[in-house]
Coordinates of N, CA and C in Angstrom, one line a residue:
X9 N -19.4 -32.8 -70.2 CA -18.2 -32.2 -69.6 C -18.5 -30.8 -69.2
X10 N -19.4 -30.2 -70.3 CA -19.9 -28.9 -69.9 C -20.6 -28.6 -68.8
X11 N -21.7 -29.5 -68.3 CA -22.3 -29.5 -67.5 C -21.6 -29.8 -65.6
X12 N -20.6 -30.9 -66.2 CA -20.0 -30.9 -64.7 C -19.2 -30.0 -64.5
X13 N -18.6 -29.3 -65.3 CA -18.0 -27.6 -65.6 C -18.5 -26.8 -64.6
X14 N -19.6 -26.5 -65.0 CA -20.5 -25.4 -64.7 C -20.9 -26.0 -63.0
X15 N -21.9 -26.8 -62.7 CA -21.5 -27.5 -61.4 C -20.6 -27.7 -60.7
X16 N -18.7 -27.9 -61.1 CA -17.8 -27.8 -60.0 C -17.6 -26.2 -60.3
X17 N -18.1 -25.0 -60.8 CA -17.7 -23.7 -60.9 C -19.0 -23.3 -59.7
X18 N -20.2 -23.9 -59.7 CA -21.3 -23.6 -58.9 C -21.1 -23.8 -57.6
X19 N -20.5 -25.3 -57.6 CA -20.2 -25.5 -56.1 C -19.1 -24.9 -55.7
X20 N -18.1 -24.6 -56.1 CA -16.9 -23.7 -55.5 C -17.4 -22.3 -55.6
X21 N -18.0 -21.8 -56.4 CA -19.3 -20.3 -56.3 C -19.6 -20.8 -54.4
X22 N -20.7 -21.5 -54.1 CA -21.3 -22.1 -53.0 C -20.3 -21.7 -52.0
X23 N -19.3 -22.8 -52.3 CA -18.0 -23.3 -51.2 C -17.4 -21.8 -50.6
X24 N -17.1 -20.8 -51.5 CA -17.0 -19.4 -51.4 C -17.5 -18.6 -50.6
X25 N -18.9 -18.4 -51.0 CA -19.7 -18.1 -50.2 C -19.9 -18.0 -48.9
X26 N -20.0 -19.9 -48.6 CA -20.3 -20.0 -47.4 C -19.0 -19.7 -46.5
X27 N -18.2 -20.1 -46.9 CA -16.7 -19.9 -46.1 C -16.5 -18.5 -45.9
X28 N -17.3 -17.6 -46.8 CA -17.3 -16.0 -46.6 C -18.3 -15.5 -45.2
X29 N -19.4 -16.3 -45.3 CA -20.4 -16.3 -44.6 C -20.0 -17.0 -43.2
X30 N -19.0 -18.0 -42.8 CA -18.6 -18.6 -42.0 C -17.5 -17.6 -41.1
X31 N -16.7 -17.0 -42.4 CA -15.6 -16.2 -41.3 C -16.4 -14.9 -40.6
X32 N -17.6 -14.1 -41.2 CA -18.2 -13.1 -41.0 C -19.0 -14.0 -39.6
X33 N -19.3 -14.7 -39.7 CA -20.1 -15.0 -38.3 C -19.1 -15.4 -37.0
X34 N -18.0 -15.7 -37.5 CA -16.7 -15.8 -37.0 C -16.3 -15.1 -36.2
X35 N -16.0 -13.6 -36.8 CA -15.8 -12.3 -36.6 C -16.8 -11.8 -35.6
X36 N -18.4 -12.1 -35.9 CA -19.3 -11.8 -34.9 C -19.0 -12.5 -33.6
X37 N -18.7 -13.5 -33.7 CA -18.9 -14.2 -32.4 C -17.7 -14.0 -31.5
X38 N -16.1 -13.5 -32.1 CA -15.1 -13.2 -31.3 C -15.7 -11.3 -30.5
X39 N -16.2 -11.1 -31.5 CA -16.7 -9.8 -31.0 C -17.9 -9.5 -29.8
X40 N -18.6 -10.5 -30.2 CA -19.3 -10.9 -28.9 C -18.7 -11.3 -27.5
X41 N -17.9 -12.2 -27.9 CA -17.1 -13.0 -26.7 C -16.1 -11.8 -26.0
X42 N -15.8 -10.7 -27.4 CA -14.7 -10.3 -26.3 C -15.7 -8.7 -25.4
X43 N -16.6 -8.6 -25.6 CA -17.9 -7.7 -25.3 C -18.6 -8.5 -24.2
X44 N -18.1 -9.6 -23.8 CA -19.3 -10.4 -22.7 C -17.9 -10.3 -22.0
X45 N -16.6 -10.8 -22.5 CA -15.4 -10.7 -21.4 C -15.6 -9.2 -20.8
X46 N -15.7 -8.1 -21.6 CA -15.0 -6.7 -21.0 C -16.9 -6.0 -20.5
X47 N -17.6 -7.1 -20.4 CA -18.8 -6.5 -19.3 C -19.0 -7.5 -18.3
X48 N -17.9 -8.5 -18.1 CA -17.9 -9.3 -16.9 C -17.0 -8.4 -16.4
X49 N -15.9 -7.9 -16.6 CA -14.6 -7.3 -16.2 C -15.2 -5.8 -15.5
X50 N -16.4 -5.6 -16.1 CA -17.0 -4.1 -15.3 C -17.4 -4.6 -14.1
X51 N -18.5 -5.7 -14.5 CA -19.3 -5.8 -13.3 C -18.7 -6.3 -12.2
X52 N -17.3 -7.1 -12.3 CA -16.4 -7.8 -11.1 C -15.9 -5.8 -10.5
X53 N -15.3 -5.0 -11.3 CA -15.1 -3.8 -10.8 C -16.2 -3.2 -10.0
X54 N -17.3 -3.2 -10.7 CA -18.6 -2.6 -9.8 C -18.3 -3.4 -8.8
X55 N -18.9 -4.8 -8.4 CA -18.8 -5.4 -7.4 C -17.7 -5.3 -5.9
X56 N -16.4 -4.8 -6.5 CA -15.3 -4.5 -5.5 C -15.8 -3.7 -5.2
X57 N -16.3 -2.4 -6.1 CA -16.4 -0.8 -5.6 C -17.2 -0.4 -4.7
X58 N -18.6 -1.8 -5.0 CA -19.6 -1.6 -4.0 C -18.9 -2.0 -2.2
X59 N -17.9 -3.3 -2.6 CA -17.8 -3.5 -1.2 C -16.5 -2.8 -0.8
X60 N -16.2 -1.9 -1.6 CA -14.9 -0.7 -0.9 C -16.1 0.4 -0.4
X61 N -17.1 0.5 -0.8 CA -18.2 1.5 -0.1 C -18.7 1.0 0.7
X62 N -18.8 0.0 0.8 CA -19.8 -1.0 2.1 C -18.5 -1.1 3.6
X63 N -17.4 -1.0 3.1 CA -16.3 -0.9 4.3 C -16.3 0.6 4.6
X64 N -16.5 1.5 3.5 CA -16.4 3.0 4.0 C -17.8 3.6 5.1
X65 N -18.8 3.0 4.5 CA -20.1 3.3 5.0 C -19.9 2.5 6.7
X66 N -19.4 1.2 6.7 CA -18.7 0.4 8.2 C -18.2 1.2 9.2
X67 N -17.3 1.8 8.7 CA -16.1 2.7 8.9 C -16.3 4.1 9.5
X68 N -17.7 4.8 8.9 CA -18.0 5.9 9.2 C -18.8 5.5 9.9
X69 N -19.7 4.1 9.8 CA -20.8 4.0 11.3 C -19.6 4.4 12.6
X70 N -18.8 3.5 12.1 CA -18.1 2.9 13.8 C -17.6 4.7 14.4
X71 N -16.8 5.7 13.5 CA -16.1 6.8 13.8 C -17.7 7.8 14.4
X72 N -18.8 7.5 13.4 CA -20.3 8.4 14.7 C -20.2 7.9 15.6
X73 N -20.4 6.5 15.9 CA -20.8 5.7 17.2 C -19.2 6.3 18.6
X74 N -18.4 6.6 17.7 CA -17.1 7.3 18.5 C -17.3 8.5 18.9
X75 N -17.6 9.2 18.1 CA -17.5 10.5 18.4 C -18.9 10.6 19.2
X76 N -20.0 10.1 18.8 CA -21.0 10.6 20.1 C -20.9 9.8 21.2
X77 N -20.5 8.9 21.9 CA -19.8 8.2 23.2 C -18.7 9.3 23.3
X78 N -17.8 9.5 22.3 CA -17.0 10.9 23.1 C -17.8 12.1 23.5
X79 N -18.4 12.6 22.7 CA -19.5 13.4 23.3 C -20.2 13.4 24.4
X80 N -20.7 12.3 24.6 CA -21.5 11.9 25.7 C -20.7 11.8 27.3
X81 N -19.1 10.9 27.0 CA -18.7 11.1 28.0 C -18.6 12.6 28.4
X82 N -17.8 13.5 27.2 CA -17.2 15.0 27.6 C -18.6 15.6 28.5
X83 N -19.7 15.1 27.9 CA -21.3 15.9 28.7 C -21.3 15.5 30.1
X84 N -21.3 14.4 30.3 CA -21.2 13.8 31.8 C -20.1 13.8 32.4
X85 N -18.6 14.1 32.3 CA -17.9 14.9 32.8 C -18.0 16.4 33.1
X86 N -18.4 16.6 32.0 CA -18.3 18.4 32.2 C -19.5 18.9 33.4
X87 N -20.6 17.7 33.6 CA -22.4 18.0 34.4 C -21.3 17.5 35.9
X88 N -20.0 16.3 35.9 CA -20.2 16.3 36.8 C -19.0 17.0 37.7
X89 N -18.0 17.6 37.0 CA -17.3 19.1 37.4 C -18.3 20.1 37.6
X90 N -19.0 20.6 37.5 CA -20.3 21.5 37.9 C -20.9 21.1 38.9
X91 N -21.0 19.9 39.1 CA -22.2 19.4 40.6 C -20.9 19.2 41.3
X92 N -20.0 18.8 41.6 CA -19.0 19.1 42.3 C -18.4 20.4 42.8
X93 N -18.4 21.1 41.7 CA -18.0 22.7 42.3 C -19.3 23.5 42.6
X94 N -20.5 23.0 42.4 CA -21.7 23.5 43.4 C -21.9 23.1 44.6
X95 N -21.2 22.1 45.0 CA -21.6 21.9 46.4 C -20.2 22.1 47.4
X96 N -19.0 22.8 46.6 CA -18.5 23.3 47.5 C -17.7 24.9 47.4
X97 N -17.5 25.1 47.8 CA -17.0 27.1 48.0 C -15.7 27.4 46.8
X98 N -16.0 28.1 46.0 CA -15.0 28.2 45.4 C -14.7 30.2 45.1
X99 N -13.3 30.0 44.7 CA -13.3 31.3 44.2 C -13.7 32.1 42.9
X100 N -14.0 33.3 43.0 CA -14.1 33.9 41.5 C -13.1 33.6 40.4
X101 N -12.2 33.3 41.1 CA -11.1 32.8 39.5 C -11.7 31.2 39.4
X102 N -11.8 30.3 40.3 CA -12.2 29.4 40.0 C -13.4 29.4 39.0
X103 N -14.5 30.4 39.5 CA -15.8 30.2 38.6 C -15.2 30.7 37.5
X104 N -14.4 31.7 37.0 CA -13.9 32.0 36.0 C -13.2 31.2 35.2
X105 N -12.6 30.2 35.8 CA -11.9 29.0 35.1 C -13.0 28.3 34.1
X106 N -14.1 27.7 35.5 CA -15.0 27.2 35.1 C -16.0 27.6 33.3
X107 N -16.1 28.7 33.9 CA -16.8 29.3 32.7 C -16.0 29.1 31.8
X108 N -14.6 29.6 31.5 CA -14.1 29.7 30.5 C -14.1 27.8 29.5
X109 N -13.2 26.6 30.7 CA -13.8 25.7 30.5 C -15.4 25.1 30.0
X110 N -16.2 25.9 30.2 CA -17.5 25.4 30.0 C -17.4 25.6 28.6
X111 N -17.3 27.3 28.4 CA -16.9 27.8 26.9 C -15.9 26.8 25.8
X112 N -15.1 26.3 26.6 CA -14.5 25.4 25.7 C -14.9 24.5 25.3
X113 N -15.6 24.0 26.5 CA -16.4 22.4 25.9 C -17.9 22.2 25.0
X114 N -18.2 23.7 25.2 CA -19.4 23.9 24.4 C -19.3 24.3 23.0
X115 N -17.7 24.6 23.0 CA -17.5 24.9 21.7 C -16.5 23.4 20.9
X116 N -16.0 22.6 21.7 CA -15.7 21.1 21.2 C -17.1 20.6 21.2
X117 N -18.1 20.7 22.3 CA -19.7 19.9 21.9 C -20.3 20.3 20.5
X118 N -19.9 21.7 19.7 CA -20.1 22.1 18.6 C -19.8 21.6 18.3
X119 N -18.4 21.6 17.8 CA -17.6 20.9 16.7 C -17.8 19.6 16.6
X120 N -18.0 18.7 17.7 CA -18.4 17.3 17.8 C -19.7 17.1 17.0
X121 N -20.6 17.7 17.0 CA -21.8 17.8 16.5 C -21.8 18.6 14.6
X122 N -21.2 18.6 14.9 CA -20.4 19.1 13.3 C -20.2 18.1 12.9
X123 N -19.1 17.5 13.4 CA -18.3 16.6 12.8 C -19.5 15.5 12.6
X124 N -19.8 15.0 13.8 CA -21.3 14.2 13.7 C -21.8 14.2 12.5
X125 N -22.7 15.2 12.7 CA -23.4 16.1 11.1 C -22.5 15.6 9.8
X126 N -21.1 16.1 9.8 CA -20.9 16.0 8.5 C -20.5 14.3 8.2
X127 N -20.1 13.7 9.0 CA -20.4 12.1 9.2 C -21.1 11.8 8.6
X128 N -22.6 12.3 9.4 CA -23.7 11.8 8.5 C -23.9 11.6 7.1
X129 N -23.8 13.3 7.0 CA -23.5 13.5 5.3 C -23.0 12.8 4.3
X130 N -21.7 12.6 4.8 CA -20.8 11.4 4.1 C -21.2 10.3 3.9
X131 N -21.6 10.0 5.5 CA -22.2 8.2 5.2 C -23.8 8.2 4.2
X132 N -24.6 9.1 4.4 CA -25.7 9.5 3.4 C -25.0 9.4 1.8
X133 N -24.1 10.0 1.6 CA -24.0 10.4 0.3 C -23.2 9.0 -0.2
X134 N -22.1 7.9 0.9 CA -21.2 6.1 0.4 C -22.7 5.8 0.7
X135 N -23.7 5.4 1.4 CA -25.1 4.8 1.4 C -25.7 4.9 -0.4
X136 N -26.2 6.2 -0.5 CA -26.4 6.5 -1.9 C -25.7 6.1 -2.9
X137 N -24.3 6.4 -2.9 CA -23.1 5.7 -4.1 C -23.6 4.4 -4.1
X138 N -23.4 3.6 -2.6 CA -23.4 2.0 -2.7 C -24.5 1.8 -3.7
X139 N -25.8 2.1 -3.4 CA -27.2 1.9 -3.6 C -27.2 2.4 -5.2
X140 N -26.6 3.3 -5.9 CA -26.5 3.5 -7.3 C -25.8 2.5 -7.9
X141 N -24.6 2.0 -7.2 CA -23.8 1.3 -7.8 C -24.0 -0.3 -7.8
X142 N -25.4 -1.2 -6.7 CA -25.6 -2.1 -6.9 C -27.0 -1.8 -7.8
X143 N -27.5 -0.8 -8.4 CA -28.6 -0.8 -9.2 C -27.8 -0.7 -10.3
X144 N -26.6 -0.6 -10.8 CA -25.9 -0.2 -11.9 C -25.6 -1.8 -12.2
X145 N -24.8 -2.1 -10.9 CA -24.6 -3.8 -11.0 C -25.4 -4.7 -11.2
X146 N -27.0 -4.6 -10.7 CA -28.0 -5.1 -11.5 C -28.6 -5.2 -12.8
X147 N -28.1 -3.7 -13.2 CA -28.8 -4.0 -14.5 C -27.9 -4.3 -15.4
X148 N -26.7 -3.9 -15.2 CA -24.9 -4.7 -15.8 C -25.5 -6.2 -16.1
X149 N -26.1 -7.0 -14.6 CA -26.3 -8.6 -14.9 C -27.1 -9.2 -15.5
X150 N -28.4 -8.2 -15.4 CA -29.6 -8.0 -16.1 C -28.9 -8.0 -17.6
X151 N -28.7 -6.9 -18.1 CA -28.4 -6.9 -19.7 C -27.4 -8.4 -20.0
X152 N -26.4 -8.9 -19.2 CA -25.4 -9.9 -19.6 C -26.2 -11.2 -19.6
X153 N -27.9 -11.6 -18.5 CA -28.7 -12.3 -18.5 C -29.5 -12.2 -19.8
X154 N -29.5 -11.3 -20.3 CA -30.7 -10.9 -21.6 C -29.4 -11.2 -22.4
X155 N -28.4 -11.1 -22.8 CA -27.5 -11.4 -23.6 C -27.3 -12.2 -23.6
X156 N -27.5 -13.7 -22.9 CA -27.0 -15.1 -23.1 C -28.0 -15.7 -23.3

């Protein structure tokens, strides 16, 4: 009697244990699960963010490709008001006009070229974001591929 004693006290000792050992891996594995949910939940975020940069980077091609066709027209309008008023007689206030118009357009051809310029910049710096943020999203999949 002593003996099966000690044996149903061993096996419920055991039974203990493992059921201690069961909820603790339990614990691990909700912890895991909810750590693989909230770095799928990033990388779906990265993923949008990249293609809200891939529309911005679109966006600023199309507004350069605008502004220098506007440019371009304003240049061949303005060459061809000049070869027009070269081949026929005008007054001093006219050339004066002219000039001053020229001054204007040379100073919108700045600013166009500015703007151009700082276009660039921009689209340089969403190009670079994008390009950080699918190397971020790679390695995001990378580590969740090493994790499973």
């Amino acid at each position: 009697a002593e003996s099966s004693t000690k044996t149903a006290l061993e096996l419920e000792r055991k039974v203990k244990n493992l059921t201690a050992q069961l909820k603790a891996a339990s614990g691990d594995l909700d912890e895991a699960a909810q750590h693989e949910v909230s770095r799928q939940s990033d990388t779906e975020k990265l993923k949008q963010e990249i293609e809200m940069q891939q529309m911005d980077i679109l966006s600023l091609q199309k507004q350069l490709g605008d502004a220098i066709a506007e440019d371009s027209a304003l240049r061949m309008e303005k060459d061809e008001e000049i070869e027009k008023m070269q081949h026929r007689m005008v007054s001093k206030h006219e050339v004066e006009l002219a000039k001053q118009d020229t001054v204007a357009l040379q100073n919108k051809n700045a600013e166009l070229r500015r703007q151009i310029s700082d276009q660039d910049d921009t689209l340089r710096f969403k190009l670079k974001t994008a390009t950080d943020l699918e190397m971020q999203l790679s390695e995001a999949s990378n580590m969740w591929h090493a994790a499973t």
